CSV table of N, CA and C and ligand atoms in Angstrom, one decimal:
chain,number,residue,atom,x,y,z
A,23,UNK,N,255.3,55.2,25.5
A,23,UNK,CA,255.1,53.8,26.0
A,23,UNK,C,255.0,53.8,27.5
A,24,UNK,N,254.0,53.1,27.9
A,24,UNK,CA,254.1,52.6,29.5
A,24,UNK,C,255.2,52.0,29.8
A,25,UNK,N,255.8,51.8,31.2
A,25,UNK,CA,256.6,50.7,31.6
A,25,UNK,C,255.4,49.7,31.9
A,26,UNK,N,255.1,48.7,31.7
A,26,UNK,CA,254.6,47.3,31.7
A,26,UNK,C,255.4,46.6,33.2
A,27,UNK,N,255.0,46.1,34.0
A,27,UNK,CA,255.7,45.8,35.1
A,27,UNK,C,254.9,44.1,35.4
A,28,UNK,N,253.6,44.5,35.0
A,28,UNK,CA,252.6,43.0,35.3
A,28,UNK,C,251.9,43.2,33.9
A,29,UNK,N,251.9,41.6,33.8
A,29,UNK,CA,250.8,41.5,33.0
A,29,UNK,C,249.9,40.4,33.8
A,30,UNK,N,248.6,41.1,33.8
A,30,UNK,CA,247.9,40.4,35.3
A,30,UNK,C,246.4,40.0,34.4
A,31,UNK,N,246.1,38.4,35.1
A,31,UNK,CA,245.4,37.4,34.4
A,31,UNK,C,243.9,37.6,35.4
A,32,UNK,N,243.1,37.8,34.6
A,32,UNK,CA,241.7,38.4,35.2
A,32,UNK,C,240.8,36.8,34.7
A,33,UNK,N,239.8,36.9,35.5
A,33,UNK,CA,238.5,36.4,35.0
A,33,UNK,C,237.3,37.3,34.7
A,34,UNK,N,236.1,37.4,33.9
A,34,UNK,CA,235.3,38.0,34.1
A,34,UNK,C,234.3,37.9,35.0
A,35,UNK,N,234.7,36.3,36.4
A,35,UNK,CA,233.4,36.3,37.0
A,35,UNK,C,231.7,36.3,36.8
A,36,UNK,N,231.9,36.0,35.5
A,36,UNK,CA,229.9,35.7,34.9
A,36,UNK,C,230.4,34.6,33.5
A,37,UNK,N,228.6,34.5,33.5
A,37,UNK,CA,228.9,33.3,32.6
A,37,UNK,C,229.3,33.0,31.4
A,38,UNK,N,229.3,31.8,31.2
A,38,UNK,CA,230.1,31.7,29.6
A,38,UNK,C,229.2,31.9,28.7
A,39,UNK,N,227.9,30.7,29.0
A,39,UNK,CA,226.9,31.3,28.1
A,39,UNK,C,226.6,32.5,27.4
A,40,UNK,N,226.0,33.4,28.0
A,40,UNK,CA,225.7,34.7,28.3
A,40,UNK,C,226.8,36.5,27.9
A,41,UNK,N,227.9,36.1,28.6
A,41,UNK,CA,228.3,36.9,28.5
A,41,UNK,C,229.0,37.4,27.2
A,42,UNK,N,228.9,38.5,27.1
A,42,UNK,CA,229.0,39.4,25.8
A,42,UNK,C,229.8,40.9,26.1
A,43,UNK,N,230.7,41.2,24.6
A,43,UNK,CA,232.0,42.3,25.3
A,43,UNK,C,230.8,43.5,25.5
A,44,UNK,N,229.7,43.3,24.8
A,44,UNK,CA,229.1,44.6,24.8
A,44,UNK,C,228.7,44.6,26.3
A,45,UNK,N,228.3,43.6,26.6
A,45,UNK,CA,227.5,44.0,28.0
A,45,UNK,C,228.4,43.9,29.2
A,46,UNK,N,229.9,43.3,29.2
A,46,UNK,CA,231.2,43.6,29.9
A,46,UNK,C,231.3,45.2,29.9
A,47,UNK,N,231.5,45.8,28.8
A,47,UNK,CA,231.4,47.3,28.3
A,47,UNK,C,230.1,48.1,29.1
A,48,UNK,N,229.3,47.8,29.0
A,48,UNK,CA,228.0,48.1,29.5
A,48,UNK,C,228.3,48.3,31.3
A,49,UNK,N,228.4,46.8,31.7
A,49,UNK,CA,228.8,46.8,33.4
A,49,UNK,C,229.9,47.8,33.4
A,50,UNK,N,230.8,48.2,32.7
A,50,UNK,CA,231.6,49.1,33.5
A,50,UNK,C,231.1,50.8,33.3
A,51,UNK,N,229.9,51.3,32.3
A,51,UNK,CA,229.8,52.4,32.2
A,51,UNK,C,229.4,52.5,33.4
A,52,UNK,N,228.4,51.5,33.7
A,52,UNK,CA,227.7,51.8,34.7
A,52,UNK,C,228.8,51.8,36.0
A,53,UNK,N,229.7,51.2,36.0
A,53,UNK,CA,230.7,51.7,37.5
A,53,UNK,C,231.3,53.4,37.3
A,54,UNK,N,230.8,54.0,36.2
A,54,UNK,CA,231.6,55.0,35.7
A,54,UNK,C,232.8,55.4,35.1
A,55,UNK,N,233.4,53.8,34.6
A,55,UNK,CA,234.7,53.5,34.0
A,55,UNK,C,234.8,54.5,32.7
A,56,UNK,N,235.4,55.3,32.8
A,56,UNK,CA,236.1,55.9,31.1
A,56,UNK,C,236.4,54.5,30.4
A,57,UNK,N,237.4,53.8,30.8
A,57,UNK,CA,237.8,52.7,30.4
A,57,UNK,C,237.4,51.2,30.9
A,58,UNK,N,237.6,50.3,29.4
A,58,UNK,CA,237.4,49.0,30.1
A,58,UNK,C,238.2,48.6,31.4
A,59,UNK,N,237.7,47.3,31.7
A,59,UNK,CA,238.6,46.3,32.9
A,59,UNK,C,239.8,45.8,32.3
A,60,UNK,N,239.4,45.1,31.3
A,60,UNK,CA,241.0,44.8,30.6
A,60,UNK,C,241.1,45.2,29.4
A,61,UNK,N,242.5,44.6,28.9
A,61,UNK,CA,243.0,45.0,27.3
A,61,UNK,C,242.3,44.1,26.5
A,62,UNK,N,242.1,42.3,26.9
A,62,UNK,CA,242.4,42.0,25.9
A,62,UNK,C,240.7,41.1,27.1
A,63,UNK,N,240.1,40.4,26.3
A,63,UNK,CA,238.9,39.0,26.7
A,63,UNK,C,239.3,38.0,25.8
A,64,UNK,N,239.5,36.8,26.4
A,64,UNK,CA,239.5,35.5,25.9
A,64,UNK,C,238.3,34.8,25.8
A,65,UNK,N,237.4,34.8,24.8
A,65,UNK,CA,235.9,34.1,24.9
A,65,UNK,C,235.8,32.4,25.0
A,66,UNK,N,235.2,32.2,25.3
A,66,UNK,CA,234.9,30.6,25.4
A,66,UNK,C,235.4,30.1,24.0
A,67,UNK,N,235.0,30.5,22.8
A,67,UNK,CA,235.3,30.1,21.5
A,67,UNK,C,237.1,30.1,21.8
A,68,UNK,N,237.9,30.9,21.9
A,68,UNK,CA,239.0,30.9,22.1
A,68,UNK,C,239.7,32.4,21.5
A,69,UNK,N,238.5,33.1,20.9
A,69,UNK,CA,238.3,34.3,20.2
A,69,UNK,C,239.3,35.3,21.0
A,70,UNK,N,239.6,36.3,20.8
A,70,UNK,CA,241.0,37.3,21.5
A,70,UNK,C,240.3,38.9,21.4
A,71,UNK,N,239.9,39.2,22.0
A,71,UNK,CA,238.5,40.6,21.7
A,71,UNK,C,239.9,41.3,22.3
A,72,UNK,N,240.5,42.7,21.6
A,72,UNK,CA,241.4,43.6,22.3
A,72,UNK,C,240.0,44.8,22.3
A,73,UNK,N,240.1,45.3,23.5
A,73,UNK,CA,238.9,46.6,23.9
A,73,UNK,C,240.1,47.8,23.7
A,74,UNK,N,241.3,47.5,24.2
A,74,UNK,CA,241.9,48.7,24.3
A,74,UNK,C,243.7,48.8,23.7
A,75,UNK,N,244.1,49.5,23.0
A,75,UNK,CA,245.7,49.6,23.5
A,75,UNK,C,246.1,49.8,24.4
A,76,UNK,N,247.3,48.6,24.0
A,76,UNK,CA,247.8,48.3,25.3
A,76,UNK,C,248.4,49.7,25.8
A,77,UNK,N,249.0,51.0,24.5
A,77,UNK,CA,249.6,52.1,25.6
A,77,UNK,C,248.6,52.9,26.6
A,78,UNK,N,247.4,52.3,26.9
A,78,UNK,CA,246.2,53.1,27.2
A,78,UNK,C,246.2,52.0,28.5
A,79,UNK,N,245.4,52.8,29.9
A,79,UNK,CA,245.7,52.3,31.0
A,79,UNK,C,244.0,51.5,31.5
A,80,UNK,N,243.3,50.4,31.5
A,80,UNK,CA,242.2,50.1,32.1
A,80,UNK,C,242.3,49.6,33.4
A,81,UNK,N,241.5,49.5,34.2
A,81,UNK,CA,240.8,48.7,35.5
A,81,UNK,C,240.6,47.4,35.3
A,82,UNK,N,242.1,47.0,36.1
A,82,UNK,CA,241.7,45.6,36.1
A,82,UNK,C,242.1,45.6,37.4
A,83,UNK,N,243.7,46.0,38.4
A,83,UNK,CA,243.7,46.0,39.3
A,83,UNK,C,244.3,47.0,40.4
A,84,UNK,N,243.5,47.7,41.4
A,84,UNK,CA,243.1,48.4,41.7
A,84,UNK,C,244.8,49.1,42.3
A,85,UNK,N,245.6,50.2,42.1
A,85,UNK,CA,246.4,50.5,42.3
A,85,UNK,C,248.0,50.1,41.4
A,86,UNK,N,247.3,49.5,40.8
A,86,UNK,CA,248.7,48.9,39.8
A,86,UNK,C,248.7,49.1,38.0
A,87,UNK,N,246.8,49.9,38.1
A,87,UNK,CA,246.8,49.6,36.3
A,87,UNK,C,247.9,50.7,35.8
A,88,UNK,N,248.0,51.6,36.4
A,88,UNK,CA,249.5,52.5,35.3
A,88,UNK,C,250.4,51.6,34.8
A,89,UNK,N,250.8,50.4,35.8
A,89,UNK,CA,252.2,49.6,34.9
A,89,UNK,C,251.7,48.3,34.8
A,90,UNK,N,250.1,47.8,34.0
A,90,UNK,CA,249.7,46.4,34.0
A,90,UNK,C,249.1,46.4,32.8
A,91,UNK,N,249.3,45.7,32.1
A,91,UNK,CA,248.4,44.9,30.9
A,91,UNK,C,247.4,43.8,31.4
A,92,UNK,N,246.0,44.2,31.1
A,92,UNK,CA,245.0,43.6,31.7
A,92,UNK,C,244.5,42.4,30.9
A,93,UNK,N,244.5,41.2,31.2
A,93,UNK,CA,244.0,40.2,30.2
A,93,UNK,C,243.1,39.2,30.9
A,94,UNK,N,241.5,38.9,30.3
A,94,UNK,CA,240.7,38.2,31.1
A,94,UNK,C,240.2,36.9,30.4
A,95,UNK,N,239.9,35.8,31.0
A,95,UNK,CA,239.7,35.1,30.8
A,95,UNK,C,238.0,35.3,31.0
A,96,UNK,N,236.5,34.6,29.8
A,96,UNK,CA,235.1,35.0,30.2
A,96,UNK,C,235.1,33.8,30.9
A,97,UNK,N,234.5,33.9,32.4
A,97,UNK,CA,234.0,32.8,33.6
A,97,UNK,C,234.3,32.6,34.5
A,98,UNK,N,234.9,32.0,35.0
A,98,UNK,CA,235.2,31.9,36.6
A,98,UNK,C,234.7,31.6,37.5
A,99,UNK,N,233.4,31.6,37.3
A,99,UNK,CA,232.2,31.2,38.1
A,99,UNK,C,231.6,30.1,38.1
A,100,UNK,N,230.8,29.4,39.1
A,100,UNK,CA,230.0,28.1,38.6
A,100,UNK,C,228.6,28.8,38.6
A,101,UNK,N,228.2,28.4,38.1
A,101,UNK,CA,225.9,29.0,38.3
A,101,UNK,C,225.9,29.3,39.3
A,102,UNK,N,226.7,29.4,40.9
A,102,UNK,CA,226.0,29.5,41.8
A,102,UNK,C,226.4,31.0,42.3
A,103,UNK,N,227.7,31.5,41.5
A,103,UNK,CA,228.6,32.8,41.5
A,103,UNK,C,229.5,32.0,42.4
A,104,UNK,N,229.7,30.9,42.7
A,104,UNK,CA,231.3,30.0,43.2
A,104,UNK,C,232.4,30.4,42.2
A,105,UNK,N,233.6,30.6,42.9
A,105,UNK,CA,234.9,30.4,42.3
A,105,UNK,C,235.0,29.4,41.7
A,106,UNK,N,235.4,29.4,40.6
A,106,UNK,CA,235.4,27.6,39.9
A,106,UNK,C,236.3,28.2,38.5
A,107,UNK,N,237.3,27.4,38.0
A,107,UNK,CA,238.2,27.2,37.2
A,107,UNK,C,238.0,26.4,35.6
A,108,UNK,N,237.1,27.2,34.9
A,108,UNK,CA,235.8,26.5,33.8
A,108,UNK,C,236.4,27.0,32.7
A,109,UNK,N,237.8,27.4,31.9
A,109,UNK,CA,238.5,27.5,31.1
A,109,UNK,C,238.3,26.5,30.2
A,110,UNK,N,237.6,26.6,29.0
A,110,UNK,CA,237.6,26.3,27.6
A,110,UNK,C,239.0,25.8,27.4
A,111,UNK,N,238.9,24.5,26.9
A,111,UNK,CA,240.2,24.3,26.0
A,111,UNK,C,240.7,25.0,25.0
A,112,UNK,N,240.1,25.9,24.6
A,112,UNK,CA,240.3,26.8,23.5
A,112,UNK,C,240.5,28.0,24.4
A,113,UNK,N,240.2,28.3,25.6
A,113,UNK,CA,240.4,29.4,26.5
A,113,UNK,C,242.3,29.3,27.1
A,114,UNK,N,242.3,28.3,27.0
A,114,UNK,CA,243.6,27.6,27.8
A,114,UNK,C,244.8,28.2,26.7
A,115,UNK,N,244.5,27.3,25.6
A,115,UNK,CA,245.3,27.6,24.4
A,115,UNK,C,245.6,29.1,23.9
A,116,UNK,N,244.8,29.8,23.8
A,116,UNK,CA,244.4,30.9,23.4
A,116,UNK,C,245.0,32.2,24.3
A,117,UNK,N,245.2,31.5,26.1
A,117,UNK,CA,245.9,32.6,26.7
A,117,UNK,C,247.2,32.6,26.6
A,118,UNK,N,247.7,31.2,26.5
A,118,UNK,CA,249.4,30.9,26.2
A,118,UNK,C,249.7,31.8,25.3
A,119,UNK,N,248.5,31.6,24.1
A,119,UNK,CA,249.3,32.1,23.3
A,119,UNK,C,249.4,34.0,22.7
A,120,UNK,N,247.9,34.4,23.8
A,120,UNK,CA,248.0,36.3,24.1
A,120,UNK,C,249.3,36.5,25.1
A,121,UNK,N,249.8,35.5,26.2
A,121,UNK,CA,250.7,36.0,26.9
A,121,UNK,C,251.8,35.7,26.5
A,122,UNK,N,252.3,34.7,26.0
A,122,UNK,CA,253.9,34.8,25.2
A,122,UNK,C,253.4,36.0,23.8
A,123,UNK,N,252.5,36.1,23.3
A,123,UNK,CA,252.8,37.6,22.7
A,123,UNK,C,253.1,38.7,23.6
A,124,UNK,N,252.7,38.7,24.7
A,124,UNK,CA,252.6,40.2,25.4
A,124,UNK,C,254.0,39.9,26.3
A,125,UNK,N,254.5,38.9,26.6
A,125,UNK,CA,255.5,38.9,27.4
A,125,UNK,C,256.8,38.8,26.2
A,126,UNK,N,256.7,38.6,24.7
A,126,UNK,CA,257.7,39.0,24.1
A,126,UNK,C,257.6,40.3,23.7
A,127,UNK,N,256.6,41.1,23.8
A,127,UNK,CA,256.4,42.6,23.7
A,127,UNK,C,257.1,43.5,25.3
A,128,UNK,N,256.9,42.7,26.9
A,128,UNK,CA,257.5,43.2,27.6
A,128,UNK,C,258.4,42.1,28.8
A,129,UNK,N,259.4,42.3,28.1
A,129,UNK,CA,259.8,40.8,28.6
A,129,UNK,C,260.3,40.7,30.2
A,130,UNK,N,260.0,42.1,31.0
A,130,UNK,CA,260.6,42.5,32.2
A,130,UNK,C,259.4,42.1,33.1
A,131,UNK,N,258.3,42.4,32.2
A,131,UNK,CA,256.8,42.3,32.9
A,131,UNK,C,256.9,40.8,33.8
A,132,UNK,N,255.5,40.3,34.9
A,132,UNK,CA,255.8,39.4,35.8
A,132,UNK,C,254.4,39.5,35.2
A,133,UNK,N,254.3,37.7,34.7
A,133,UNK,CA,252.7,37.2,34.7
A,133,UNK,C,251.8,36.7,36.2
A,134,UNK,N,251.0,37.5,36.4
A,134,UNK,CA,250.5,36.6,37.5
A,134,UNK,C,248.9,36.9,37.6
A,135,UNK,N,248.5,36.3,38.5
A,135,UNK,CA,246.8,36.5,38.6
A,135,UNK,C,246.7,38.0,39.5
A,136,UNK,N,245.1,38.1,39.1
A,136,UNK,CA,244.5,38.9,40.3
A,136,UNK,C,245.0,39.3,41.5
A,137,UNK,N,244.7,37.6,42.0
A,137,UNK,CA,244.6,37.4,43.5
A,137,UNK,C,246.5,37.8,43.8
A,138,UNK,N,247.2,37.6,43.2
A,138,UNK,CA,248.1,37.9,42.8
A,138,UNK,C,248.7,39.0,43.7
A,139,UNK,N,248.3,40.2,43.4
A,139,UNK,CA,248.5,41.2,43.8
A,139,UNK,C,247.7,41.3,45.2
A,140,UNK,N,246.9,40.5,46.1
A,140,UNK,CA,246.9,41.0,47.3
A,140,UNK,C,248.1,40.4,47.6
A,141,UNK,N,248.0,41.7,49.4
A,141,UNK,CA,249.0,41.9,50.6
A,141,UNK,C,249.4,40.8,51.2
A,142,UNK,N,250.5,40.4,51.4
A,142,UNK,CA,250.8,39.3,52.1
A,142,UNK,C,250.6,39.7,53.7
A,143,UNK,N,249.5,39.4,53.8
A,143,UNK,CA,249.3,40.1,55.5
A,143,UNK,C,250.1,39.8,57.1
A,144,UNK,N,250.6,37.8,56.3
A,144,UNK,CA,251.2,37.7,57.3
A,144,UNK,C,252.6,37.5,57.5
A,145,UNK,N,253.3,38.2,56.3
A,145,UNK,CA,254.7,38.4,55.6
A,145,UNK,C,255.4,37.3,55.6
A,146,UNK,N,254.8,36.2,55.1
A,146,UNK,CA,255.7,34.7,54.9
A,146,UNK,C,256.4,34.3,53.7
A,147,UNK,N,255.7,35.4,52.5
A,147,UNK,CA,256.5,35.7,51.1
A,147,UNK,C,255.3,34.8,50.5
A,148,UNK,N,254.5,34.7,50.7
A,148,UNK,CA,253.5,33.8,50.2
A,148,UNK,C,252.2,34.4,49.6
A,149,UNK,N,251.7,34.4,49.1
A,149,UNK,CA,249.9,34.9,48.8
A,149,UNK,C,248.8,33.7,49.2
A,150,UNK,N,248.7,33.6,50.5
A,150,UNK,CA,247.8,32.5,50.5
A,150,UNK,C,246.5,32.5,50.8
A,151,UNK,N,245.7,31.5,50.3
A,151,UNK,CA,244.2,31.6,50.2
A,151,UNK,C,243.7,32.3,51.5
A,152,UNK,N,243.8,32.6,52.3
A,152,UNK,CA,243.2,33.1,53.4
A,152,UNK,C,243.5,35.0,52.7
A,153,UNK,N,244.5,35.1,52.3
A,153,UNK,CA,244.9,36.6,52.0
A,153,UNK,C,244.4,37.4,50.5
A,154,UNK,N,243.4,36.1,49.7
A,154,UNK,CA,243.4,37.1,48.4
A,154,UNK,C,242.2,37.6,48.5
A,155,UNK,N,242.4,38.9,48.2
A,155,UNK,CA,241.1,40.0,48.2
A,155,UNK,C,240.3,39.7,47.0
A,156,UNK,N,240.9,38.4,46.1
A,156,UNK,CA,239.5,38.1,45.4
A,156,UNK,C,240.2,36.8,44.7
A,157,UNK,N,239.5,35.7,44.9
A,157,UNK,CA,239.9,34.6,43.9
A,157,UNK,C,240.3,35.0,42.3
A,158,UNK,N,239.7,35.7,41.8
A,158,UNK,CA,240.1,35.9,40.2
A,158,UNK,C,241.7,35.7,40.0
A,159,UNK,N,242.1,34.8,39.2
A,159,UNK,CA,241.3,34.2,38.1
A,159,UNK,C,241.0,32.9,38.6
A,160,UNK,N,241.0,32.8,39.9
A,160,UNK,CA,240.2,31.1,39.9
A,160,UNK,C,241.0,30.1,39.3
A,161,UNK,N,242.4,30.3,39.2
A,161,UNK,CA,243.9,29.3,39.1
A,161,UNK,C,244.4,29.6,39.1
A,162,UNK,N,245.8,29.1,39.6
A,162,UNK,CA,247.5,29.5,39.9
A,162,UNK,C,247.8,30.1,38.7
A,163,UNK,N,247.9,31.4,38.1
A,163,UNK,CA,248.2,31.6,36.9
A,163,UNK,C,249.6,32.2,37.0
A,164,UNK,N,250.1,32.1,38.1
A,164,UNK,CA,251.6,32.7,38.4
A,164,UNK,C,252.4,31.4,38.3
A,165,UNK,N,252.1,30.3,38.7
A,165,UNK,CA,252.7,28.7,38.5
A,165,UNK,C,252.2,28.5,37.4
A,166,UNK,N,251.2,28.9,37.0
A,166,UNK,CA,250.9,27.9,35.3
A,166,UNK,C,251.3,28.8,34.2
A,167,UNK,N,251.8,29.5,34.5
A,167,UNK,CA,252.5,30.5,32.9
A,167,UNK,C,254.3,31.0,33.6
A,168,UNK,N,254.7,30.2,34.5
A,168,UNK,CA,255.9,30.6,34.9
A,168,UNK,C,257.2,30.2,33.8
A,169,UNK,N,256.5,28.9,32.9
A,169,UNK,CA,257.7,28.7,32.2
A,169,UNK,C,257.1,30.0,30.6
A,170,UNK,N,256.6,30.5,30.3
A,170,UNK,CA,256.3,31.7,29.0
A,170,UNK,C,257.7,32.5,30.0
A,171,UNK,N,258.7,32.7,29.1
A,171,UNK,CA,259.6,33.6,28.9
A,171,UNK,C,260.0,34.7,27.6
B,226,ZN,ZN1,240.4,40.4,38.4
């Protein structure tokens, strides 16, 4: 078993229409990924696609996947490739209810986004919008899943 330390809340950044695990799968051969980006895709339908076991390590964030459970939400984007927060009500529901499974599977773990994990550059204890190396997931997911215990 891994130690699990994050379980860290992704977007896939493309659309809802459109996008499909095969062709998520697809974008990453082509980065050269052995493995997917995350464990688990939450589809627009509200659908729960696991690509990998969780004891198996994917790319989701860059220096931390050895102790992170990867979970993505499909979108993020507006048509224009804007950050934008376009979670399906069925996407909403559906992650509460992959992360209180995975957070009663590791209950030490710390849920948080992406952006999450950038550097606090200007050591205020803060992650603020000027400092994340990437909007994903395009909402507070560290304040909106803080009460899942
Ligand atoms: Zn991400």
């Amino acid at each position: 078993m891994r130690n699990i330390k994050y379980i860290a809340v992704h977007c896939t950044a493309g659309s809802q229409q459109t996008t499909t695990i095969s062709g998520l799968k697809k974008g990453w051969r082509e980065l050269g990924w052995k493995n997917p980006g995350y464990h688990y895709v939450v589809m627009p339908s509200g659908h729960i696609e696991q690509l990998l076991d969780e004891d198996k390590i994917s790319n989701g964030v860059k220096g931390f996947n050895s102790v992170s459970v990867n979970v993505a939400y499909v979108g993020g984007v507006d048509g224009f490739g804007n950050p934008e927060d376009n979670r399906t009500e069925e996407q909403k529901a559906a992650l509460v209810f992959l992360l209180e499974q995975l957070k009663s599977r590791y209950p030490l773990a710390t849920i948080q986004g992406h952006r999450d994990f950038s550097p606090d550059l200007n050591g205020d204890g803060e992650i603020a919008e000027e400092e994340f190396i990437k909007y994903c997931p395009c909402f507070n997911a560290k304040e909106e899943y803080q009460n899942i215990i």
